[in-house]
Structure formats: C-alpha cells, structure tokens
Coordinates of C-alpha atoms and ligand atoms in Angstrom, one line a residue:
X75 CA 0.0 -0.1 0.1
X76 CA 1.2 3.5 -0.8
X77 CA 2.0 4.9 2.6
X78 CA 1.2 8.4 1.6
X79 CA -2.4 7.3 1.5
X80 CA -2.2 6.2 5.0
X81 CA -3.6 8.6 7.5
X82 CA -1.4 8.9 10.5
X83 CA -3.0 7.5 13.6
X84 CA -6.2 6.6 12.2
X85 CA -5.5 3.8 9.7
X86 CA -7.6 5.1 7.1
X87 CA -6.7 4.3 3.5
X88 CA -7.5 7.2 1.4
X89 CA -7.5 5.2 -1.7
X90 CA -10.5 3.4 -1.1
X91 CA -12.9 6.1 0.1
X92 CA -15.3 7.9 -2.2
X93 CA -14.8 11.6 -3.1
X94 CA -17.6 14.2 -2.0
X95 CA -19.8 15.2 -4.7
X96 CA -19.7 18.5 -6.5
X97 CA -20.0 20.4 -9.9
X98 CA -17.9 18.9 -12.8
X99 CA -16.9 22.1 -14.2
X100 CA -14.9 22.3 -17.5
X101 CA -12.1 20.1 -18.5
X102 CA -9.1 22.5 -18.0
X103 CA -10.2 25.4 -15.6
X104 CA -12.7 23.2 -13.6
X105 CA -15.4 25.4 -11.9
X106 CA -13.5 28.7 -12.1
X107 CA -15.4 30.5 -14.9
X108 CA -18.6 29.5 -13.0
X109 CA -17.1 30.8 -10.0
X110 CA -15.9 33.9 -11.4
X111 CA -19.3 34.9 -12.9
X112 CA -20.9 35.1 -9.6
X113 CA -19.1 33.4 -6.7
X114 CA -21.7 34.1 -3.9
X115 CA -24.4 32.3 -6.1
X116 CA -22.0 29.5 -7.1
X117 CA -21.2 28.7 -3.4
X118 CA -24.6 28.9 -2.5
X119 CA -25.7 26.4 -5.4
X120 CA -23.0 24.0 -4.5
X121 CA -24.7 23.5 -1.1
X122 CA -27.4 21.3 -3.3
X123 CA -24.9 18.6 -3.4
X124 CA -24.5 18.0 0.3
X125 CA -22.7 19.0 3.3
X126 CA -19.3 18.3 1.9
X127 CA -18.7 19.2 -1.7
X128 CA -15.8 18.8 -4.0
X129 CA -15.0 21.6 -6.6
X130 CA -11.8 21.8 -8.8
X131 CA -10.5 25.4 -9.7
X132 CA -7.8 24.6 -12.4
X133 CA -5.4 22.0 -10.8
X134 CA -6.3 22.8 -7.2
X135 CA -9.1 20.5 -5.6
X136 CA -11.2 22.5 -3.1
X137 CA -13.7 21.0 -0.5
X138 CA -16.8 23.2 0.8
X139 CA -18.1 22.4 4.1
X140 CA -21.9 23.4 4.9
X141 CA -22.6 21.6 8.1
X142 CA -22.0 23.6 11.4
X143 CA -20.4 20.4 13.0
X144 CA -18.0 19.9 10.3
X145 CA -17.0 23.6 10.4
X146 CA -16.6 23.4 14.0
X147 CA -14.4 20.3 13.2
X148 CA -11.7 22.3 11.1
X149 CA -11.9 25.5 13.0
X150 CA -12.0 24.3 16.7
X151 CA -12.1 20.8 17.7
X152 CA -9.5 19.6 15.5
X153 CA -7.8 22.9 14.6
X154 CA -4.5 21.4 15.1
X155 CA -4.6 19.6 11.8
X156 CA -5.2 22.8 9.9
X157 CA -3.2 25.9 8.8
X158 CA -4.6 28.7 6.8
X159 CA -5.4 27.8 3.2
X160 CA -3.2 28.6 0.3
X161 CA -5.3 31.6 -0.7
X162 CA -3.7 33.4 2.2
X163 CA -0.1 32.4 0.9
X164 CA 0.0 34.1 -2.4
X165 CA 2.8 36.6 -3.2
X166 CA 0.3 39.5 -3.1
X167 CA -1.0 38.6 0.4
X168 CA 2.7 37.9 1.8
X169 CA 3.8 41.3 0.5
X170 CA 0.9 43.0 2.3
X171 CA 0.7 41.3 5.7
X172 CA 3.9 39.1 5.7
X173 CA 4.0 37.1 8.7
X174 CA 1.6 39.0 10.9
X175 CA -1.0 37.5 13.2
X176 CA -3.6 36.6 10.5
X177 CA -1.2 34.5 8.4
X178 CA 1.6 33.1 10.7
X179 CA 1.5 29.6 12.0
X180 CA 2.7 27.3 14.6
X181 CA 4.6 28.4 17.8
X182 CA 5.6 31.8 16.2
X183 CA 1.8 32.5 15.8
X184 CA 1.1 31.4 19.4
X185 CA 3.8 33.9 20.7
X186 CA 2.6 36.8 18.8
X187 CA -1.2 35.9 19.7
X188 CA 0.0 35.9 23.5
X189 CA 1.8 39.2 23.2
X190 CA -1.2 41.0 21.3
X191 CA -3.9 39.6 23.5
X192 CA -3.5 41.9 26.4
X193 CA -4.3 44.9 24.1
X194 CA -7.8 43.3 23.4
X195 CA -8.8 42.5 27.0
X196 CA -12.2 43.5 28.0
X197 CA -11.0 46.3 30.5
X198 CA -8.5 47.6 28.1
X199 CA -11.1 47.8 25.3
X200 CA -13.3 49.8 27.6
X201 CA -10.7 52.4 27.6
X202 CA -10.8 52.6 23.9
X203 CA -14.6 53.6 24.0
X204 CA -13.9 57.4 24.6
X205 CA -11.6 57.5 21.4
X206 CA -14.3 55.7 19.5
X207 CA -17.1 58.4 20.4
X208 CA -14.8 61.3 20.2
X209 CA -13.8 60.4 16.7
X210 CA -17.1 59.7 15.7
X211 CA -18.3 63.1 17.1
X212 CA -15.4 64.7 15.2
X213 CA -16.8 63.0 11.9
X214 CA -20.2 64.5 12.7
X215 CA -18.8 68.0 12.8
X216 CA -18.0 67.6 9.0
X217 CA -21.6 66.5 8.1
X218 CA -24.2 68.9 7.0
X219 CA -27.9 68.2 6.9
X220 CA -29.2 67.9 3.2
X221 CA -25.8 66.8 1.7
X222 CA -25.3 63.4 0.0
X223 CA -22.4 61.4 1.3
X224 CA -20.9 57.9 0.6
X225 CA -21.3 56.7 3.9
X226 CA -19.0 53.7 3.3
X227 CA -16.2 56.0 2.8
X228 CA -16.7 57.9 5.8
X229 CA -17.0 54.7 7.8
X230 CA -13.7 53.4 6.5
X231 CA -11.8 56.4 7.4
X232 CA -13.4 56.6 10.9
X233 CA -12.5 53.0 11.7
X234 CA -9.0 53.3 10.4
X235 CA -8.3 56.4 12.4
X236 CA -9.8 54.6 15.5
X237 CA -7.7 51.6 15.1
X238 CA -4.7 53.5 14.7
X239 CA -5.4 55.7 17.6
X240 CA -6.3 53.0 20.1
X241 CA -3.7 50.6 19.2
X242 CA -0.7 52.5 18.2
X243 CA -1.6 55.8 19.9
X244 CA -0.8 57.5 16.6
X245 CA -2.9 60.2 14.6
X246 CA -3.0 59.6 11.0
X247 CA -5.7 62.1 10.0
X248 CA -3.4 63.7 7.5
X249 CA -2.6 60.4 6.1
X250 CA -5.9 58.4 6.9
X251 CA -7.4 59.1 3.4
X252 CA -4.5 58.0 1.6
X253 CA -3.8 55.1 3.6
X254 CA -7.6 53.9 3.2
X255 CA -7.5 54.6 -0.4
X256 CA -4.3 52.5 -0.8
X257 CA -5.6 49.7 1.3
X258 CA -8.9 49.5 -0.7
X259 CA -6.9 49.5 -4.0
X260 CA -4.5 46.9 -2.6
X261 CA -7.1 44.2 -1.9
X262 CA -8.6 44.6 -5.2
X263 CA -6.4 41.9 -6.6
X264 CA -8.2 39.5 -4.3
X265 CA -11.6 40.6 -5.7
X266 CA -11.9 37.5 -7.8
X267 CA -9.8 35.0 -6.1
X268 CA -10.2 32.1 -8.4
X269 CA -8.4 33.8 -11.5
X270 CA -5.7 31.9 -13.1
X271 CA -3.1 34.3 -11.7
X272 CA -4.2 33.6 -8.2
X273 CA -4.0 30.0 -8.8
X274 CA -0.5 30.4 -10.3
X275 CA 0.4 32.4 -7.2
X276 CA 1.1 35.6 -9.3
X277 CA 4.4 34.5 -10.4
X278 CA 4.6 36.8 -13.5
X279 CA 5.5 40.2 -13.1
X280 CA 2.8 42.7 -14.9
X281 CA 2.2 46.3 -14.7
X282 CA -0.3 45.6 -12.0
X283 CA 2.3 43.9 -9.9
X284 CA 4.6 46.9 -10.1
X285 CA 2.0 49.1 -9.1
X286 CA 0.7 47.1 -6.3
X287 CA 4.4 46.9 -5.0
X288 CA 4.7 50.7 -5.2
X289 CA 1.5 51.2 -3.2
X290 CA 2.5 48.8 -0.6
X291 CA 5.6 50.6 -0.1
X292 CA 3.8 54.0 0.4
X293 CA 1.9 52.5 3.5
X294 CA 5.2 50.8 4.7
X295 CA 6.5 54.3 4.8
X296 CA 3.9 55.7 7.2
X297 CA 4.1 52.4 9.3
X298 CA 7.9 52.7 9.5
X299 CA 7.4 56.3 10.5
X300 CA 4.9 55.3 13.4
X301 CA 7.5 52.6 14.6
X302 CA 10.5 54.8 14.4
X303 CA 8.9 57.8 16.2
X304 CA 8.0 55.3 19.1
X305 CA 11.4 54.0 19.2
X306 CA 13.1 57.3 19.4
X307 CA 10.6 58.5 22.0
X308 CA 11.3 55.5 24.1
X309 CA 8.1 56.1 25.7
X310 CA 5.8 53.4 27.1
X311 CA 2.4 54.5 25.9
X312 CA 0.7 51.4 27.3
X313 CA -0.8 50.5 24.0
X314 CA -0.3 47.6 21.7
X315 CA 2.7 49.1 19.9
X316 CA 4.7 49.5 23.1
X317 CA 4.0 46.0 24.2
X318 CA 5.0 44.6 20.9
X319 CA 8.4 46.8 21.0
X320 CA 9.1 45.7 24.5
X321 CA 8.2 42.1 24.1
X322 CA 11.5 39.9 24.6
X323 CA 12.1 36.2 23.9
X324 CA 13.8 34.2 26.5
X325 CA 17.2 35.0 25.0
X326 CA 16.5 38.6 25.3
X327 CA 15.7 39.1 21.7
X328 CA 13.1 41.4 20.3
X329 CA 10.8 41.9 17.2
X330 CA 12.6 43.7 14.5
X331 CA 11.0 46.6 12.6
X332 CA 10.0 44.1 9.9
X333 CA 8.0 42.0 12.0
X334 CA 6.5 44.8 13.9
X335 CA 5.3 46.3 10.5
X336 CA 3.8 43.1 9.7
X337 CA 1.7 43.1 12.8
X338 CA 0.7 46.7 12.3
X339 CA -0.3 46.2 8.7
X340 CA -2.2 43.3 9.6
X341 CA -4.2 45.1 12.2
X342 CA -4.7 48.1 9.7
X343 CA -6.0 45.5 7.4
X344 CA -7.9 43.2 9.7
X345 CA -9.1 45.7 12.0
X346 CA -10.7 48.5 10.0
X347 CA -12.4 47.5 6.7
X348 CA -14.3 44.6 8.5
X349 CA -15.7 47.0 11.0
X350 CA -16.5 49.8 8.4
X351 CA -18.2 47.3 6.4
X352 CA -20.5 46.2 9.1
X353 CA -21.5 49.7 9.7
X354 CA -21.9 50.5 6.1
X355 CA -24.2 47.5 5.7
X356 CA -26.1 48.6 8.9
X357 CA -26.7 52.1 7.2
X358 CA -28.0 50.2 4.3
X359 CA -30.2 48.1 6.1
X360 CA -31.7 50.8 8.4
X361 CA -32.3 52.9 5.4
X362 CA -34.4 50.0 4.0
X363 CA -36.3 49.5 7.2
X364 CA -37.2 52.8 8.8
X365 CA -39.4 51.1 11.3
X366 CA -36.5 49.4 13.0
X367 CA -34.5 52.5 12.7
X368 CA -37.2 54.1 14.7
X369 CA -36.8 51.7 17.5
X370 CA -33.3 52.0 17.6
X371 CA -33.4 55.7 17.9
X372 CA -36.0 55.3 20.7
X373 CA -33.6 52.8 22.5
X374 CA -30.6 55.2 22.2
X375 CA -32.6 58.1 23.6
X376 CA -33.9 56.1 26.5
X377 CA -30.4 54.5 27.3
X378 CA -28.0 57.4 26.7
X379 CA -30.2 60.7 26.3
X380 CA -27.8 63.6 25.1
X381 CA -24.7 62.8 26.8
X382 CA -21.7 60.9 25.0
X383 CA -22.1 57.3 25.0
X384 CA -19.7 55.2 27.1
X385 CA -18.7 51.5 27.3
X386 CA -21.0 51.2 30.4
X387 CA -24.1 51.8 28.1
X388 CA -23.4 48.8 25.9
X389 CA -25.1 46.2 27.9
X390 CA -28.2 48.1 27.8
X391 CA -28.1 48.9 24.0
X392 CA -29.8 45.4 23.4
X393 CA -31.8 46.2 20.2
X394 CA -28.6 47.8 18.8
X395 CA -27.0 44.7 19.4
X396 CA -29.6 42.6 17.5
X397 CA -29.1 44.9 14.8
X398 CA -25.4 44.4 14.5
X399 CA -25.7 40.6 14.9
X400 CA -28.4 40.5 12.2
X401 CA -26.4 42.5 9.9
X402 CA -23.3 40.4 10.5
X403 CA -25.4 37.5 9.5
X404 CA -26.7 38.8 6.4
X405 CA -23.6 40.6 5.3
X406 CA -20.7 38.9 6.9
X407 CA -17.7 41.1 6.1
X408 CA -15.4 37.8 6.3
X409 CA -17.7 35.9 4.0
X410 CA -15.2 32.7 4.0
X411 CA -12.7 31.0 6.0
X412 CA -10.1 28.8 4.4
X413 CA -8.0 26.0 5.7
X414 CA -5.5 23.5 4.5
X415 CA -5.5 19.9 6.0
X416 CA -1.9 18.9 7.4
X417 CA -2.9 15.2 7.5
X418 CA -5.7 13.6 5.8
X419 CA -8.9 13.8 7.8
X420 CA -12.4 12.2 7.9
X421 CA -15.2 14.8 7.4
X422 CA -18.9 13.7 7.0
X423 CA -17.8 10.2 5.9
X424 CA -15.5 11.3 3.4
X425 CA -11.6 11.3 3.7
X426 CA -10.1 14.4 2.5
X427 CA -6.3 14.1 1.7
X428 CA -3.4 15.7 3.5
X429 CA -3.0 19.2 1.8
X430 CA -6.7 19.4 1.1
X431 CA -7.8 23.1 0.7
X432 CA -11.2 23.5 2.8
X433 CA -13.5 26.2 2.9
X434 CA -16.5 27.3 5.0
X435 CA -18.9 30.3 3.9
X436 CA -20.5 32.5 6.3
X437 CA -22.3 33.9 3.3
X438 CA -24.1 30.5 3.0
X439 CA -24.3 29.1 6.2
X440 CA -25.7 32.4 7.8
X441 CA -28.4 32.1 5.2
X442 CA -29.1 28.4 5.7
X443 CA -32.9 27.7 5.9
X444 CA -32.0 24.9 8.2
X445 CA -31.0 27.2 10.9
X446 CA -32.5 30.5 10.2
X447 CA -36.4 31.2 9.4
X448 CA -36.9 33.6 6.4
X449 CA -33.1 33.4 6.1
X450 CA -32.9 36.6 3.5
X451 CA -34.9 38.9 5.8
X452 CA -33.5 41.6 8.0
X453 CA -35.2 40.6 11.3
X454 CA -32.9 41.8 14.3
X455 CA -35.7 40.4 16.7
X456 CA -34.7 36.9 16.0
X457 CA -31.7 37.2 18.1
X458 CA -33.2 36.2 21.3
X459 CA -31.2 34.4 24.0
X460 CA -33.4 31.5 23.6
X461 CA -32.7 31.4 19.6
X462 CA -29.0 31.8 20.4
X463 CA -29.1 28.7 22.8
X464 CA -30.9 26.7 20.2
X465 CA -28.6 27.6 17.2
X466 CA -25.7 25.0 16.4
X467 CA -22.6 27.0 17.4
X468 CA -21.0 27.1 14.0
X469 CA -24.2 28.1 12.0
X470 CA -23.3 31.7 12.9
X471 CA -19.5 32.4 12.9
X472 CA -18.9 36.1 11.7
X473 CA -15.7 36.2 13.7
X474 CA -14.5 32.6 12.8
X475 CA -13.9 30.3 15.9
X476 CA -11.3 28.0 17.7
X477 CA -7.8 29.2 18.5
X478 CA -7.6 31.3 15.3
X479 CA -11.0 33.3 16.0
X480 CA -10.9 37.0 15.5
X481 CA -8.9 38.7 18.3
X482 CA -10.6 42.0 17.6
X483 CA -14.3 40.5 18.3
X484 CA -15.1 42.4 21.3
X485 CA -13.4 45.5 20.0
X486 CA -15.4 45.5 16.8
X487 CA -18.7 44.9 18.5
X488 CA -18.2 47.9 20.9
X489 CA -17.1 50.2 18.1
X490 CA -20.1 49.1 16.1
X491 CA -22.5 49.9 18.8
X492 CA -20.9 53.1 19.9
X493 CA -20.5 54.5 16.4
X494 CA -24.2 53.5 15.6
X495 CA -25.4 55.1 18.8
X496 CA -23.6 58.3 18.3
X497 CA -24.7 58.8 14.8
X498 CA -28.3 57.6 14.8
X499 CA -29.4 60.2 17.3
X500 CA -28.1 63.1 15.1
X501 CA -28.8 62.0 11.8
X502 CA -31.2 60.0 9.6
X503 CA -29.3 58.6 6.6
X504 CA -31.8 58.4 3.8
X505 CA -30.7 56.1 1.0
X506 CA -30.4 57.5 -2.4
X507 CA -33.2 55.7 -4.4
X508 CA -31.4 55.3 -7.8
X509 CA -28.0 54.4 -6.4
X510 CA -27.4 50.7 -6.8
X511 CA -26.0 48.9 -3.8
X512 CA -24.5 46.0 -5.1
X513 CA -22.2 43.3 -3.3
X514 CA -18.7 42.9 -4.4
X515 CA -17.2 39.8 -2.7
X516 CA -13.7 40.9 -2.6
X517 CA -11.5 39.8 0.2
X518 CA -14.3 41.2 2.3
X519 CA -18.0 41.6 1.4
X520 CA -18.2 45.3 0.0
X521 CA -20.9 47.5 -1.4
X522 CA -19.5 47.8 -4.8
X523 CA -20.5 51.5 -5.4
X524 CA -20.5 52.5 -1.7
X525 CA -23.6 53.4 0.3
X526 CA -24.9 56.9 -1.0
X527 CA -27.1 58.5 1.5
X528 CA -28.7 61.9 2.0
X529 CA -28.2 63.2 5.5
X530 CA -31.3 64.5 7.4
X531 CA -30.8 66.0 10.9
X532 CA -33.0 64.7 13.7
Ligands
HEM51 C1 -16.8 43.3 12.3 C2 -15.6 43.1 12.3 C3 -14.8 41.7 12.2 C4 -15.0 40.8 11.6 C5 -16.3 40.4 10.9 C6 -13.9 39.9 11.5 C7 -13.8 38.6 11.2 C8 -12.5 37.8 11.4 C9 -12.4 36.5 11.2 C10 -13.9 35.6 10.5 C11 -11.3 36.0 11.5 C12 -10.8 34.5 11.5 C13 -10.2 34.2 10.1 C14 -9.8 32.7 9.9 O1 -10.3 31.9 11.0 O2 -9.0 32.4 9.0 C15 -10.6 37.0 12.1 C16 -9.3 37.1 12.5 C17 -8.5 38.0 13.0 N1 -9.1 39.4 13.2 FE1 -11.0 40.0 12.8 N2 -12.8 40.7 12.4 C18 -13.5 41.8 12.6 C19 -12.8 42.8 13.2 C20 -11.4 42.7 13.6 C21 -10.7 44.0 14.5 C22 -11.5 45.3 14.9 C23 -9.4 43.5 14.6 C24 -8.4 44.3 15.3 C25 -8.4 45.4 15.8 C26 -9.3 42.3 14.0 C27 -8.1 41.7 13.9 C28 -8.0 40.2 13.6 C29 -6.9 39.5 13.6 C30 -5.6 40.0 14.0 C31 -7.1 38.3 13.3 C32 -6.2 37.0 13.2 C33 -6.3 36.4 14.6 C34 -5.2 35.1 14.6 O3 -5.2 34.3 13.8 O4 -4.7 34.8 15.9 N3 -10.5 41.9 13.5 N4 -11.4 38.2 12.0

C-alpha cells in the first residue's frame, strides 16, 4: 500500500474512499469560470450537492463544508490539523501582511497572539470607548444636513483612524484618506480569487504587480514612521505598539521593525475594513427598514439621552446589538474562511487528503434555511437568548472560531455599537433611491459602489 495514502494514527486508507460530490466544471479550468461569474451564487448552489462538496479550480481541488459540525471540526475541535489555506499564501498577500497574526502559523503565531492579546482584554477595550465616540463626534462636525455622502467611505476613514489611535496611539488624520485609499486598492487583486493568476500564485510580473508593490511601499513608509517615532521617544504608551516593542524572547531578542510592520499592517487591514463594512451594511439596512431605525433611535434616547455614549451603556443597548448581529449574519464582512489539512482527515464520512484546501462560507451558512427562518430577511428580533441557545454553534460564525478566532471581536462589537449610537441620534441617513447597492465579494464583502445617503438632521 502507498504509505502516503495512509492517515497517521487513524489507519484510514484514502485510496478506497469515495470523493465528495460536486460540480464537474470544464476540462481545464474546472469550476473557475462559473465561480468567477458570480461567486456567491456559485457557493450557495454548491450546497445542493450535500454538506461536503468537492470543486476543482484549475489544478487545485477544494472542499466546501456546509454543516456547522464540520465547520466546528476544522476551526475548533481539530484545529491542530489545519493551517490557513493557500489563498492566504499568495505573493500578493505575503507582501501585504507578511508574517503577521492573520497569516503566521505554529509556535511563532502562538507567541505573537500571546503578546497581542492583552491589548484586546475587556478592560483595556473599555478604555478605547472614549476615542471611538470622540472620533465619531469629530466626523459628525464635517456632516451637514441635506448633503449626499458615501457613508461607506466615511466609515472606512473613521474605523482606520480609530484602530490607529487605540492600538498605536498615533494620529494619521493627515494620512488616513491616503492609507484608506491605498488599502482599498491593494485588496482589489483578491476581488476575484479564483483567477488563473491567483492559482499560479502571481508568479509573473505585470504592470499591475509593479503598481501593487509601489502602493504597499507607500503604506510601509507611514508604518515605519510610526515605529521609528515610538522607538526614538522610548515612551511606554501602554498601547499595543509599546507592548510589541518591549516584548522579549527568553534569550532577550526582540521583534525587528519588519515583524512589527507585519503586525501593524495586519491590524490596519483586519481591524478597519471589516468594522467599516458592518457599519456600512447597517446604514444600508436601516435605510431600507425605517421602522427598525425608529426603534433604535428610541432605545438610544432612552439609554443614553444627550450625553456621549460610554462603554457602560453597551449592555443596555440590546436592540442595537441585535441589529449588529443580524447585519453580520446577512452581510458577513469575512464571507469565507479557508484551511489546509496537514494530515488527511475524515469529514462527513469522506476522507479528505493531506494538503486539502477546505472552505466554509459564512455567506451561505448564515442564510441556511435549516437554521434561520426567512433567512434572507432582516429581522433583528430573531436574536433572542433562547434562539442563540438553540442555534448550532457554527451556524453563525462572523468572527470565525477556535484558536484562530478574531482577536478583535469585542473591539469590533463595541466600536459598531458606539458609532451607531452616536450617529443615529443626530442624523437619519436616507438611502439615495437610484444608487445601486451591489455586493462585491472581494477579500471582504463590500458594497461595490459605496452606500450613498442623504443626511437628514434629527
Ligand atoms: C466586524 C468586524 C470583524 C469581523 C467580521 C472579523 C472577522 C474575522 C474572522 C472571520 C477571522 C478569522 C479568520 C480565520 O479563521 O481564518 C478574524 C481574524 C482576525 N481578526 Fe478580525 N474581524 C473583525 C474585526 C477585527 C478587528 C477590529 C481587529 C483588530 C483591531 C481584527 C483583527 C483580527 C486578527 C489579528 C485576526 C487573526 C487572529 C489570529 O489568527 O490569531 N478583526 N477576523
């Protein structure tokens, strides 16, 4: 017997197991053209084949998981057998976030996560609330009743400034638009992940390549400036950057500027667009559901009144939280998670080989009628405690799960609620009727043309 086919410890022979069902696709490119035509519709259609589905992209065979139990298996219960999928190891992504928290693996990742974790502890996060509210108020001073704005753009800028101020105690107001614009452009190459160039790992230099590297270098410059200013000042600001700068291995060695840069860039990227997107989708959903917006306004008036919102208000903003959860269900900014099996594994009665590329889709599972009534409807009221208790754990996983779950989960929820409460009592955001709101499943789930609204003072 071919020993490569034998699963360590389990004694399963992969040679005599049946492959999961799935779409056949074309002879050469497999399902790639179909996927590229409309990826969200494609991954939703694939669920009809079963809970474990096989789909070939060019020469890469992938496996899609649709059952919460199986998703839990790869993310949590058997997480040790999985690393991030190869889609996170492209040259593009490496150049962007290098070996930061999102992409690193093994003991190195564990150490970095341990170092970063204190910056995300509940008490610590509570201290960020004032910045979140103050920066939102500052944004509102630039808003005028009657004007039309792309609120998605505003949210992108706001969340970027907040992440930079809270985690790195730096101001980038002057650079925020530039950094935001560049980051937005940089993730465009991921917009259609299953292109041939993605599969080929972007090995061939093209003009787009050079442009990409030039743009990354521009953000690098800003990040290296923040790092060198902090090193020069020698001050302990008590923030994440200080913690990372001071962290030492047992042998006394410290992180070099390159590693620091990777962590900072990772947090820039992971920590701002996702939160901005959630807020943008919330504004869009509230615009379509004025009765829900009215109930939110009433809750905010009752809980907070006229004073600035604080972290202490959050437990009482129950309806706001239901709205956020429902928005994250319908428009999960991270709409897919991917893993690669280290050793072969058995999932749903199928044996997936070592090296298998495995994906779970928040987009599909969050709208699965087996777990959600009227799955396409915006119904914040569904989020009762009883409903949450009855829901299989991984039927809803906007922040992933297991050891690699989002480190910024509480940070993001707090930011979403505080920004929402601060804005909603001052302005009503009326959607512009003829402005199309289309979903662009880039690296995250974006509104393709932004979210255009007309501001109305309350
Ligand atoms: C609504 C907002 C957010 C969503 C939906 C979200 C979603 C996710 C998801 C799904 C993962 C897991 C990816 C995987 O398993 O492969 C993740 C990881 C991560 N997120 Fe978030 N995130 C959000 C906000 C934030 C914020 C505010 C920060 C930081 C300030 C952040 C930093 C990170 C980091 C560093 C990781 C990697 C953690 C690790 O592997 O140890 N995220 N996020």
